[in-house]
Structure formats: structure tokens, C-alpha cells
XYZ file of C-alpha atoms in Angstrom:
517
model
C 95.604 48.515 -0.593
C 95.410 49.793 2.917
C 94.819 47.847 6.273
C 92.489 48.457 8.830
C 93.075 49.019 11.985
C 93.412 45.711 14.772
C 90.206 46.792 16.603
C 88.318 48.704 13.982
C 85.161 49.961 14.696
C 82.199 50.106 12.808
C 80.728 52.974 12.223
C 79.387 53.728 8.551
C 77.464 51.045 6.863
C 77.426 51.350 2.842
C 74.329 49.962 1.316
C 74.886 49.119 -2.865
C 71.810 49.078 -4.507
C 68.593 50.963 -3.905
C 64.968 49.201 -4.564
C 62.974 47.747 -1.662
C 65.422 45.507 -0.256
C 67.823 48.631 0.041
C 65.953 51.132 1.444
C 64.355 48.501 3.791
C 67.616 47.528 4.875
C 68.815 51.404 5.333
C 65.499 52.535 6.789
C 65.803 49.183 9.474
C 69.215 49.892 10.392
C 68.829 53.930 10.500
C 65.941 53.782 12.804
C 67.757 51.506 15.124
C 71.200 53.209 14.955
C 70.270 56.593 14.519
C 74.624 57.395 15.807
C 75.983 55.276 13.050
C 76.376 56.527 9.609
C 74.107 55.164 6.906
C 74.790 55.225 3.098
C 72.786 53.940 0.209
C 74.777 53.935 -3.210
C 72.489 53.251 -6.118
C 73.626 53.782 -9.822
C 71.479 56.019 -11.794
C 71.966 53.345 -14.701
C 70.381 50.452 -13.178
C 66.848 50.373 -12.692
C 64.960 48.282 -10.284
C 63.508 44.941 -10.835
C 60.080 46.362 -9.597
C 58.177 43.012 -9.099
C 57.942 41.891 -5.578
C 54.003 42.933 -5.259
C 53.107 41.071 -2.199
C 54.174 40.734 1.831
C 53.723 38.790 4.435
C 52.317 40.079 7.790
C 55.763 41.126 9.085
C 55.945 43.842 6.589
C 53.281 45.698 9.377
C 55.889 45.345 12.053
C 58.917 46.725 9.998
C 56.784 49.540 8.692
C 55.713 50.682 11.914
C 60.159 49.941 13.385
C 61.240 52.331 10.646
C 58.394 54.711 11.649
C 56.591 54.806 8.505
C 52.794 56.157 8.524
C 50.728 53.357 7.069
C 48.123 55.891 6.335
C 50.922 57.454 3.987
C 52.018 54.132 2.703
C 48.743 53.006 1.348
C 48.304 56.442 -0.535
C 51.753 56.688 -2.241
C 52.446 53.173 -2.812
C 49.167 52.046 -4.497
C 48.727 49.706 -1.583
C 45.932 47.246 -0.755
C 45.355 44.544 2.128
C 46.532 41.010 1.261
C 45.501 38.124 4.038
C 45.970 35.252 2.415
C 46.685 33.001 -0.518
C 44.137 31.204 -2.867
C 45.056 28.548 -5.102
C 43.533 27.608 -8.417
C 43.512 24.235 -9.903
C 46.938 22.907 -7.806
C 45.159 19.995 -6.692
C 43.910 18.116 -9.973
C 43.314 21.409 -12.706
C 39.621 19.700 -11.797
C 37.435 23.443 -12.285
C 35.750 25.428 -10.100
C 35.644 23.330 -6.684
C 39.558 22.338 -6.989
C 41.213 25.494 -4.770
C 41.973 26.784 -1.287
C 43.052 29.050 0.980
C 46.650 29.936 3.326
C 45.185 32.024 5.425
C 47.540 34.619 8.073
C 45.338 33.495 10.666
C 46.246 30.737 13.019
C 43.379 28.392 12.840
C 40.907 28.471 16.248
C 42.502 26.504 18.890
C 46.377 25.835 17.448
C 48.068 23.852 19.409
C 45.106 23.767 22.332
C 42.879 20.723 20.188
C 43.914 17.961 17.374
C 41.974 19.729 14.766
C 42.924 17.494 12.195
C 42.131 14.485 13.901
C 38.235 16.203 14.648
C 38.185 17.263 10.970
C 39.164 14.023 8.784
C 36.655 12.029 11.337
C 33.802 14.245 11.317
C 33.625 16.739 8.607
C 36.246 16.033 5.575
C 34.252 17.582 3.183
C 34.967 21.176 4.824
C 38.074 22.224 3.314
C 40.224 22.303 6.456
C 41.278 26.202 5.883
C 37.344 27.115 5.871
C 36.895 25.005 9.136
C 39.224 26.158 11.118
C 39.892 29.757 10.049
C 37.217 32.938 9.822
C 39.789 34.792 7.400
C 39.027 32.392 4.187
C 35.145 33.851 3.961
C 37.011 37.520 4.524
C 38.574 36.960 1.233
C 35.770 35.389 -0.500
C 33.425 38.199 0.271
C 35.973 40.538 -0.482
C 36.201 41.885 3.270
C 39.000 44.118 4.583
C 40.969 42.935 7.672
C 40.139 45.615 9.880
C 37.582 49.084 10.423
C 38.019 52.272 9.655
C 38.554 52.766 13.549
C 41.268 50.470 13.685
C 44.382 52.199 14.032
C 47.230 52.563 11.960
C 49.107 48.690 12.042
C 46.523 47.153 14.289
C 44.556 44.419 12.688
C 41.094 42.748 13.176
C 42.016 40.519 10.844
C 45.860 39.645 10.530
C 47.285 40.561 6.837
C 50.292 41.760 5.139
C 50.222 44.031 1.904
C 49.883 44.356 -1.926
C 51.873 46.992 -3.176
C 53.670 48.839 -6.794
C 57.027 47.579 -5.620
C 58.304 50.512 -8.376
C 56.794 52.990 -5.569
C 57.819 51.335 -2.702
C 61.194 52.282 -3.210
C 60.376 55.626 -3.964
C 58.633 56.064 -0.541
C 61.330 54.418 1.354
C 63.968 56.224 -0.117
C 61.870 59.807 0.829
C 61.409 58.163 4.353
C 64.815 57.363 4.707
C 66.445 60.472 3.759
C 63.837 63.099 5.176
C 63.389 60.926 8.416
C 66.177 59.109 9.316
C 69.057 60.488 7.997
C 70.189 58.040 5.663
C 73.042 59.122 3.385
C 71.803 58.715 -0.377
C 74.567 58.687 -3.419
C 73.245 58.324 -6.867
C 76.515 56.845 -8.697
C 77.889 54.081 -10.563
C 80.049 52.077 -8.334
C 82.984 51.391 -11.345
C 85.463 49.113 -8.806
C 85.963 47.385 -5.526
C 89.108 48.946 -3.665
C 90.245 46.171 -1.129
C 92.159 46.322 2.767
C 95.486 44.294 2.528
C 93.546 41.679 5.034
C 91.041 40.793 1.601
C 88.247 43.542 3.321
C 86.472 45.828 1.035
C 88.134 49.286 1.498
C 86.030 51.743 -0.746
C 83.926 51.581 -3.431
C 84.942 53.624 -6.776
C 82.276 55.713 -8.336
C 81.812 57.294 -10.857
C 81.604 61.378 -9.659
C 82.142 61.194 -6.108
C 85.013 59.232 -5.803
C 86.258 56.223 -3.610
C 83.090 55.695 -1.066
C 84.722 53.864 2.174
C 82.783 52.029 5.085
C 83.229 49.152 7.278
C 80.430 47.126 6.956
C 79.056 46.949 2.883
C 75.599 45.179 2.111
C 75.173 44.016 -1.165
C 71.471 45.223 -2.471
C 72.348 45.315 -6.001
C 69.783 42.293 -7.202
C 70.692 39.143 -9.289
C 74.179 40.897 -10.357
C 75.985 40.476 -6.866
C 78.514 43.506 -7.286
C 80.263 42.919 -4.091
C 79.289 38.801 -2.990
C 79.073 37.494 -6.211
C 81.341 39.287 -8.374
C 84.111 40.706 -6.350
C 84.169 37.610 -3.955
C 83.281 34.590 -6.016
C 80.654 33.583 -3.580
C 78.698 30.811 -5.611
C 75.287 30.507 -6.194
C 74.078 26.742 -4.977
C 71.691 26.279 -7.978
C 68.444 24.165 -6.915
C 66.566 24.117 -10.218
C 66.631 20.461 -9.464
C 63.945 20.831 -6.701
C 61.840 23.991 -8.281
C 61.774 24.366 -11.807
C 60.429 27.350 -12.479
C 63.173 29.886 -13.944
C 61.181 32.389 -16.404
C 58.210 34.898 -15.513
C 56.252 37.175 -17.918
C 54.940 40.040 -15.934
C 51.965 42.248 -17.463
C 49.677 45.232 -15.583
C 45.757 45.216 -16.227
C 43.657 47.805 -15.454
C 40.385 46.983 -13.884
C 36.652 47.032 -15.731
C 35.400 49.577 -13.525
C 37.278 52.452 -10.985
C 34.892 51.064 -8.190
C 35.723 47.126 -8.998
C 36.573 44.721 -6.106
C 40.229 44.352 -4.906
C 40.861 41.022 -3.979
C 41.845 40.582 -0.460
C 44.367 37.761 -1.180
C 46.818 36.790 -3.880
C 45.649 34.346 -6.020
C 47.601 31.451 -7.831
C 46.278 29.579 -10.553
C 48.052 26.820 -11.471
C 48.960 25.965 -15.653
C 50.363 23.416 -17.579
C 53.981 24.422 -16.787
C 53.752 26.830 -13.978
C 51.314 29.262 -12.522
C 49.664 32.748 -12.974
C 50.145 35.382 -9.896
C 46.968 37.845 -9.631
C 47.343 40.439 -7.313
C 44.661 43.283 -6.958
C 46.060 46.767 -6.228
C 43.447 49.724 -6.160
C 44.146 51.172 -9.528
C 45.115 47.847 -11.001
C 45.626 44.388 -11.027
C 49.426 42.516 -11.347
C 49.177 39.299 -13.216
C 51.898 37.252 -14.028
C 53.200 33.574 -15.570
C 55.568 32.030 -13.518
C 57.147 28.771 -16.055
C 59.332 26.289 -16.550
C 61.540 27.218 -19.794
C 62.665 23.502 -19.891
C 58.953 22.752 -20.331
C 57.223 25.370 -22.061
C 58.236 27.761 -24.695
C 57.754 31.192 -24.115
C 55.105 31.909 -27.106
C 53.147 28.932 -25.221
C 53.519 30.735 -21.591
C 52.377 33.964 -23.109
C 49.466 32.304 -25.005
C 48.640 30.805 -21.158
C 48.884 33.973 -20.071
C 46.659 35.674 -22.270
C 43.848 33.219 -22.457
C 43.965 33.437 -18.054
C 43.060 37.414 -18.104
C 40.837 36.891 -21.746
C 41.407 40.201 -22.961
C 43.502 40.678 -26.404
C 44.158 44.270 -25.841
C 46.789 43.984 -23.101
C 50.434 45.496 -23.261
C 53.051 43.127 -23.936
C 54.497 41.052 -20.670
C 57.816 42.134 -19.553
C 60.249 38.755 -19.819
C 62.493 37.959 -16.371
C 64.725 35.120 -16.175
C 66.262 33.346 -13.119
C 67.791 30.660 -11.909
C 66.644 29.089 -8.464
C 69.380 29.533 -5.890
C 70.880 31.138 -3.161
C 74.394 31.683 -2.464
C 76.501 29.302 -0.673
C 77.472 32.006 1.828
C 75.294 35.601 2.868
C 77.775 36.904 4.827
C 81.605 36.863 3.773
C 84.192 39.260 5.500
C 82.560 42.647 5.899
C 79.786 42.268 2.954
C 76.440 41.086 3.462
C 73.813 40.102 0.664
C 70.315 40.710 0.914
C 67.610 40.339 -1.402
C 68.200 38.933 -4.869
C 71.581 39.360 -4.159
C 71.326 36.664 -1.905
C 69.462 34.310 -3.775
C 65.702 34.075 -5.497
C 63.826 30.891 -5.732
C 60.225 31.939 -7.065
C 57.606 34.500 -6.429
C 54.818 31.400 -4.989
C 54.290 32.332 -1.454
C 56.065 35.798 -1.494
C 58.918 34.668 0.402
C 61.477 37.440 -0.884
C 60.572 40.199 0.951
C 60.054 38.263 4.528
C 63.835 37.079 3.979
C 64.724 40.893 3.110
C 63.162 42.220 5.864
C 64.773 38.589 8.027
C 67.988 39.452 7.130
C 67.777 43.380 7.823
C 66.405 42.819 10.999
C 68.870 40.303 11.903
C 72.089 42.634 10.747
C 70.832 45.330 12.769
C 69.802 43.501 16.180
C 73.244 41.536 16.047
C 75.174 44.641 14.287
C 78.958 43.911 15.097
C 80.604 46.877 17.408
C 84.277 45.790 15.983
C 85.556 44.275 13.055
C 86.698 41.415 15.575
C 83.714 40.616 16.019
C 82.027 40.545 12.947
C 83.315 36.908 11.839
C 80.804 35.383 14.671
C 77.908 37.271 13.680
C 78.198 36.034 10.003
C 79.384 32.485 11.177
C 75.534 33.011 12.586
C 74.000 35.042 10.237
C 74.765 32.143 7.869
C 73.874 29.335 9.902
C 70.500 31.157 10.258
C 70.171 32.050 6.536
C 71.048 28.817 4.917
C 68.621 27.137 7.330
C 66.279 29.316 6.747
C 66.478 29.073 2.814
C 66.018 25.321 2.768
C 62.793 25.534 4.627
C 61.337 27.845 1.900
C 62.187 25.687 -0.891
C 60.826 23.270 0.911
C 57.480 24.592 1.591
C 57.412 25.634 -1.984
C 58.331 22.196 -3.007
C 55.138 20.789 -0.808
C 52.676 22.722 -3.259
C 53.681 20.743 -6.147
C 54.858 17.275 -4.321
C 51.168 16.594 -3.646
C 49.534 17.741 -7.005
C 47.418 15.394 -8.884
C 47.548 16.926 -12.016
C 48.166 14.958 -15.539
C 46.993 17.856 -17.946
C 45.761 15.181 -20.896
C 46.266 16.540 -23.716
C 49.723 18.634 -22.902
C 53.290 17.727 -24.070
C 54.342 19.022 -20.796
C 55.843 16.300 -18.048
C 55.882 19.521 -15.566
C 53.606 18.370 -12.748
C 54.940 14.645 -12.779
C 58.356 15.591 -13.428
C 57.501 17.858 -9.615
C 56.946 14.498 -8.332
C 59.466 12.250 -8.967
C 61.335 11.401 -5.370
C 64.901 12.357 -6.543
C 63.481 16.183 -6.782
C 62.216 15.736 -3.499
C 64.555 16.846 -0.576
C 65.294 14.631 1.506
C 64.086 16.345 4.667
C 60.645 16.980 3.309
C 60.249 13.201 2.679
C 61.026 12.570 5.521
C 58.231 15.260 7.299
C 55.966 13.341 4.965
C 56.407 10.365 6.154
C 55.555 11.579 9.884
C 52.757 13.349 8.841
C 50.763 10.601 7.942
C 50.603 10.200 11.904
C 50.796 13.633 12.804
C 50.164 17.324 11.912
C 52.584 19.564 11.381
C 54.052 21.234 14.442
C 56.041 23.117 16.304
C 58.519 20.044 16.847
C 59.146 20.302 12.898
C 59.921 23.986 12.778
C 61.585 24.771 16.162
C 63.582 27.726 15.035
C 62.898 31.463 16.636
C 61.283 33.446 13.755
C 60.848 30.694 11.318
C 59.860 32.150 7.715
C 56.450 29.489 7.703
C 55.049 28.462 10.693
C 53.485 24.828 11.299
C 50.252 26.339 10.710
C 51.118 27.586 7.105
C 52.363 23.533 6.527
C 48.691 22.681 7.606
C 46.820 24.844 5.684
C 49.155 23.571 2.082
C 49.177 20.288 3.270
C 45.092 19.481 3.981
C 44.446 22.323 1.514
C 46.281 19.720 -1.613
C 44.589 17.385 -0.346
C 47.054 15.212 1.685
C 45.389 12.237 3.685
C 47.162 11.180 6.920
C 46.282 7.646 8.220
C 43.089 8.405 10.648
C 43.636 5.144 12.171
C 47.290 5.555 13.628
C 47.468 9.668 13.608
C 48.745 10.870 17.087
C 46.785 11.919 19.372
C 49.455 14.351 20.730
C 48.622 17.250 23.110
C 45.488 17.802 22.482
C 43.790 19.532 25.289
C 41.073 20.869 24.158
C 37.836 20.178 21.786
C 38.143 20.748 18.625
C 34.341 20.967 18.046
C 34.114 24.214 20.228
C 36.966 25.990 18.362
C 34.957 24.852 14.973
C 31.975 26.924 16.140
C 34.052 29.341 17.525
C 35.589 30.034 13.809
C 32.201 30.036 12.354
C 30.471 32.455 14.762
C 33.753 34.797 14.145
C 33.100 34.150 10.072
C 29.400 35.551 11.060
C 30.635 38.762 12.999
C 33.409 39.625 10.572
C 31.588 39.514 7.697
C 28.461 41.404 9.131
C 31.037 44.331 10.674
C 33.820 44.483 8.171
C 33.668 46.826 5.246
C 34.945 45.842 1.693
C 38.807 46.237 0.834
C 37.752 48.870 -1.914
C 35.912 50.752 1.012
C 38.335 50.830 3.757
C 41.127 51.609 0.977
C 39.458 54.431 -0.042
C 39.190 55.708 3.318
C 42.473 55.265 4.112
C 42.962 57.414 1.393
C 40.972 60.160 1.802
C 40.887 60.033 5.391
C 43.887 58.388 6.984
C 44.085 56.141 10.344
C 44.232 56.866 13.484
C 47.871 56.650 15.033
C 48.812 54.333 17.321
């Protein structure tokens, strides 16, 4: 064991474990250190998970920090445009009329009019998403969220991505090293060598020896090599909120080369979990998110099947979690991010937003000194644990206000999602105010929170929660709401006539680029 130096500097950052949260996390803090000495370590005997097929908006913004072309992202990671959510059957499993939409739109006059108030008095049979937002129609007619014109990153339309997470590292990794200078070591890591002070050292690997640093982040997925494993950080289990701990993962291709591509993901909910469908160009990613405690896996797989009614499919890749996070991100000088850190479920595609959260927020509060690293976790932490509970709590709202019974199924899934004492406390208690109230800004008061009030909105009126129209507040609203209404509709009317299809603009992209910013 060695110690470090009183006043240590840090200067070389050692990233274990490759896939997109790696790379992400070297390419974020590369670009915005380009003096301080990057290394990934990734072990040649550990392939990635390579699920993680869908972003959220911010994905745009770290792209274009890291420098990335989008034009080249779209062509060698099999990318598509993703502005939304649509959910299937969440409300009652009552057919064809029983789904909606989370838009990435704000709806038309947030926070200037009490749309909800307007809507529940004069038009409740509009599903609130379709009222108040232009992007729904987008993704029911298929639309892309921008033209050809647009330029690389700049949206008509605001949307995140659908991507082969398999070549998403691949591109990052060529970004990283070609572009940015990122140090890349394809080894083993075989032991932890520790500072006298309880600080990792050096990593041992396998052919190049003991790898040291100052500041290690631990990308190497549900394993933990450095948090988990070497520290004994715990993971806080909450399989008592969300149940869901098994997934079987399958690739289709589609019925035709020129066949739509979806412009959102699309959840469709089953008797013990849900189905992910995500269109890429090339092909589609389906998937059966379950409860093992209330469906076997034969049973999930049978689900599965009879969702994409084809017999002549490959068979599903099996993944198994369990619903946590750890009960610290930051301890001494190692970081987690990604799986690492914790997984919950893939509904709402909150992994990558807290990988690209938690790279972001290493490298804008990067510690100068070993000194002061200990605040920056103290708030690194602080923000990470708050910023966990608020996703398994907006996951939680999805099944909280289901109505579904399934008759005929064995499964207690959707009531057992119900029951109070699965509940956390702090959502019962926004419930409780939302019957007078929408969602807002004085619920989620945090700087970068990972949903906005406006995503509540669009779950809550979307499952078809009812606040009390007779005592709901009439608080700050400034504004009418019927204006905004046409305003969203005469935007549906103009999108739709100027917007080309996904498949179209994709295929542009792809032959012809965009224009740079």
C-alpha cells in the first residue's frame, strides 16, 4: 500500500468498463478536460449488456458537448427519432381506445393557463396529451420531428433517439479515441491495489500491469468491480415498490425494407409486466419486461410471442435484475455510473438520462484536489439519491393508477401494484394534492430534474386520474387555456402537412447528411 500525497491532484481519471455509459462518461469528461488524462479499461472478456435502445431528449445535447456528428450517428448506430411514449392497455387492458401518449413537448401554454382545469370542464373526452400537445398526431402519422433543412441537433419537433445500443459503444469508443484523446486499454482488471488512507491506488490487469489514477469511475454494469465489490457499497433493493426483475429481449426484422419506423416507443402493458417496441430502421427491438414472482418465464415468453404473432422468431435473450440502486454513488475516489449504480426498469428509459446526469455532473463539479473531492460526492450523492427516488416514483405512478383485473389470469400483478404499503410515501402524498392541483413546478423544484411536471401530467391525465373539478386550484393561471388549445391544433395541422415521415428523413440523413450547426 502506498499513500498519496496531502494535496494530491487530480489529474488522470480511470474509467472501468466500456459500453455506453463508459464511453459517454469518457467522451463527456474528455471534451471538457481536454489537459487531464482520460483512460477507459474494458476487459476483452466481458461483453456489453447491449439493451438500453432508447433516450431522452438530452441525449441531443451530450451528443453535440462531446462533438459528435449526428449525421454520423444516425448512419453507424442504426439510429431513428423517438419523441415520445405510447402506452397500450395500462389503463384497463380495455382494446383499442385504452392508450396514450408522453409526449417531449411541453404542452401549449405550461405554466401560462390551468389547462387542466379548461380540459376536465370542457372537453374530457380529448385525451389530455392530444389536447394540449401537436407531437401526439406526429407519432400517430408516423411524422419525423424535424426537415431535411433542419440542422444537425436542432429540432422542429423536440425528440431524443432510438438506437443498437451494441453500436453505440462502438461509435463512442471510435469518437473518443480518434477525437478526443481518450486513453483506451483492453484488459482484465484481476485486483484492486489500495492507498494506505483506504483510496484505490491502481488497478491490476492482466498484460499491462498495475493501471494507477486518482479519480476511478466504476462503468462495469450490474457487477460493481470497484463500488460494489471492492467497497461493499450496498445495493438498497426496492423490489417492494417495482416488481419487475426479469426481461426477455428478442430482434424482429420488419415486413418490408420501406416499412414505417415508429416515431415513439411503445409499451403495451401484459398480465405481469409489459412489452417494449422500439422501431430502428433495419429493425424493430421488442421486449417482455415481468415479474418472476408472478409469471413464469415459459408464460412471459408465450406473452411475448403471441404480442409480435410470428412463430419464426429467434429465441429471446433472458436478463435478470433486481430493482435498486446503491446506497452511496460516490465513495472515496470511485464513482458509479450506469448499472453500476443501480437499474430499476427499462419503462420510461430512465438509464441513460441518469448516465449522461451523472457524467455531466462529475465533469462540471470535477474535484481539482483530492481534498476536495469528499464535498463533491457528499453532493453528488445528495443529488443522486434524490434523484433516484423521483424515478421510481414516476415509474411507480404508471401502475398506481391502473385499472386492470385481467379475469381470467392467476396473476395478482396489477393489484398487488396497488396496494398502499408499495406505494412510497411521498407519491401518496403528491396524490393526495393533486386532486386539487396539477402537477408543478412546486413538486419538482430541483435544477435538472430527470421528469419534469409536465411528464407527471401527461402519466397522470393520460391513466386516467380524476382530480376534484369542484375544489382544484385555480393557481397562476394567466392565461386562456382555450387559445393555447387552438394553438396546439393549428400546429398539429402545419406539422403534419410540412413534416416528412421518420423512414424519409432517416433515409436522408443517411444518404445525405445534415447541415452543421
Amino acid at each position: 500500500m502506498s499513500q498519496p500525497p496531502v494535496s494530491s491532484l487530480v489529474n488522470h481519471v480511470v474509467i472501468v468498463g466500456g459500453g455506453s455509459a463508459g464511453w459517454l462518461t469518457a467522451g463527456v469528461i474528455a471534451a471538457d478536460h481536454p489537459a487531464l488524462t482520460v483512460t477507459l479499461v474494458e476487459s476483452p472478456d466481458v461483453a456489453p449488456i447491449g439493451v438500453g435502445e432508447g433516450t431522452w431528449p438530452s441525449m441531443r445535447d451530450t451528443l453535440h458537448r462531446i462533438g459528435v456528428s449526428e449525421s454520423a450517428f444516425f448512419r453507424e448506430c442504426d439510429a431513428a427519432f423517438k419523441q415520445g411514449s405510447r402506452f397500450n392497455g395500462w389503463r384497463s387492458g380495455g382494446g383499442a381506445e385504452d392508450y396514450y401518449f408522453h409526449p417531449f413537448v411541453l404542452p401549449q401554454g405550461f405554466g401560462e393557463a390551468d389547462l387542466v382545469e379548461s380540459w376536465q370542464r370542457d372537453v374530457p373526452g380529448v385525451p389530455f396529451a392530444d389536447l394540449v400537445s401537436f407531437q401526439p398526431h406526429l407519432c400517430v402519422h408516423g411524422r419525423a420531428p424535424k426537415q431535411p433543412a433542419t440542422p444537425e441537433f436542432a429540432a422542429v419537433a423536440n425528440y431524443g433517439y432510438h438506437l443498437d445500443a451494441g453500436k453505440f459503444g462502438v461509435f463512442l469508443r471510435k469518437h473518443c479515441l480518434e477525437k478526443l484523446g481518450v486513453r483506451y486499454v483492453p484488459d482484465h482488471v484481476t485486483a484492486v491495489n489500495s492507498h494506505d488512507n483506504g483510496d484505490i491506488a491502481s488497478l491490476q490487469t492482466r498484460e499491462h500491469g498495475a493501471l494507477a489514477g486518482d479519480l476511478f469511475i466504476d462503468c462495469t454494469g450490474m457487477q460493481s468491480l470497484l463500488l460494489g465489490r471492492h467497497y461493499g457499497v450496498p445495493l438498497l433493493h426496492r423490489k417492494d415498490v417495482l416488481f419487475n426483475d426479469s426481461a426477455l429481449a428478442v430482434q424482429v426484422p420488419y415486413e418490408r425494407d420501406d416499412s414505417p419506423i415508429a416515431s415513439q416507443t411503445t409499451s403495451t402493458a401484459q398480465r405481469a409486466g409489459w412489452i417494449w417496441d422500439i422501431g430502428l430502421p433495419t429493425r424493430r427491438g421488442i421486449g417482455h419486461v415481468y415479474s418472476s414472482a408472478h409469471t413464469s418465464d415459459e408464460q412471459a415468453e408465450a406473452d411475448l410471442r403471441a404480442y409480435i404473432g410470428k412463430d419464426d422468431i429467434p429465441a429471446p435473450r433472458k436478463l435478470t435484475f433486481q430493482p435498486g440502486y446503491r446506497e452511496q454513488f460516490w465513495h472515496r475516489n470511485v464513482v458509479a455510473i450506469g448499472l453500476s449504480a443501480g437499474f430499476i426498469e427499462p419503462l420510461e428509459a430512465s438509464a441513460l438520462a441518469l448516465v449522461e446526469m451523472s457524467a455531466a455532473m462529475v465533469s462540471d463539479d470535477l474535484p481539482a484536489t483530492r481534498e476536495a473531492m469528499d464535498i463533491v460526492a457528499r453532493r453528488f450523492n445528495d443529488a443522486f439519491t434524490y434523484r433516484w427516488e423521483r424515478v421510481i416514483e414516476f415509474l411507480k405512478l404508471h401502475y398506481v393508477l391502473s385499472g386492470r383485473t385481467d379475469p381470467g389470469s392467476t396473476s395478482d400483478y396489477w393489484h398487488d401494484n396497488r396496494r398502499a404499503e408499495t406505494i412510497p410515501a411521498r407519491l401518496q402524498e403528491l396524490l393526495a394534492l393533486w386532486r386539487h392541483r396539477p402537477p408543478s413546478r412546486l413538486d419538482f423544484n430541483r435544477i435538472e430534474e430527470v421528469f419534469p411536471s409536465a411528464s407527471w401530467q401527461y402519466v397522470l391525465y393520460g391513466m386516467g386520474f380524476q382530480p376534484d373539478r369542484e375544489r382544484i386550484t385555480r393557481r397562476g393561471s394567466t392565461g386562456s387555456a382555450d387559445g393555447y388549445f387552438r394553438e396546439a391544433a393549428e400546429l398539429t395541422r402545419k406539422m403534419l402537412r410540412a413534416l416528412p415521415s421518420n423512414r424519409e428523413l432517416i433515409d436522408h440523413i443517411r444518404l445525405h447528411g445534415l447541415q452543421k450547426i
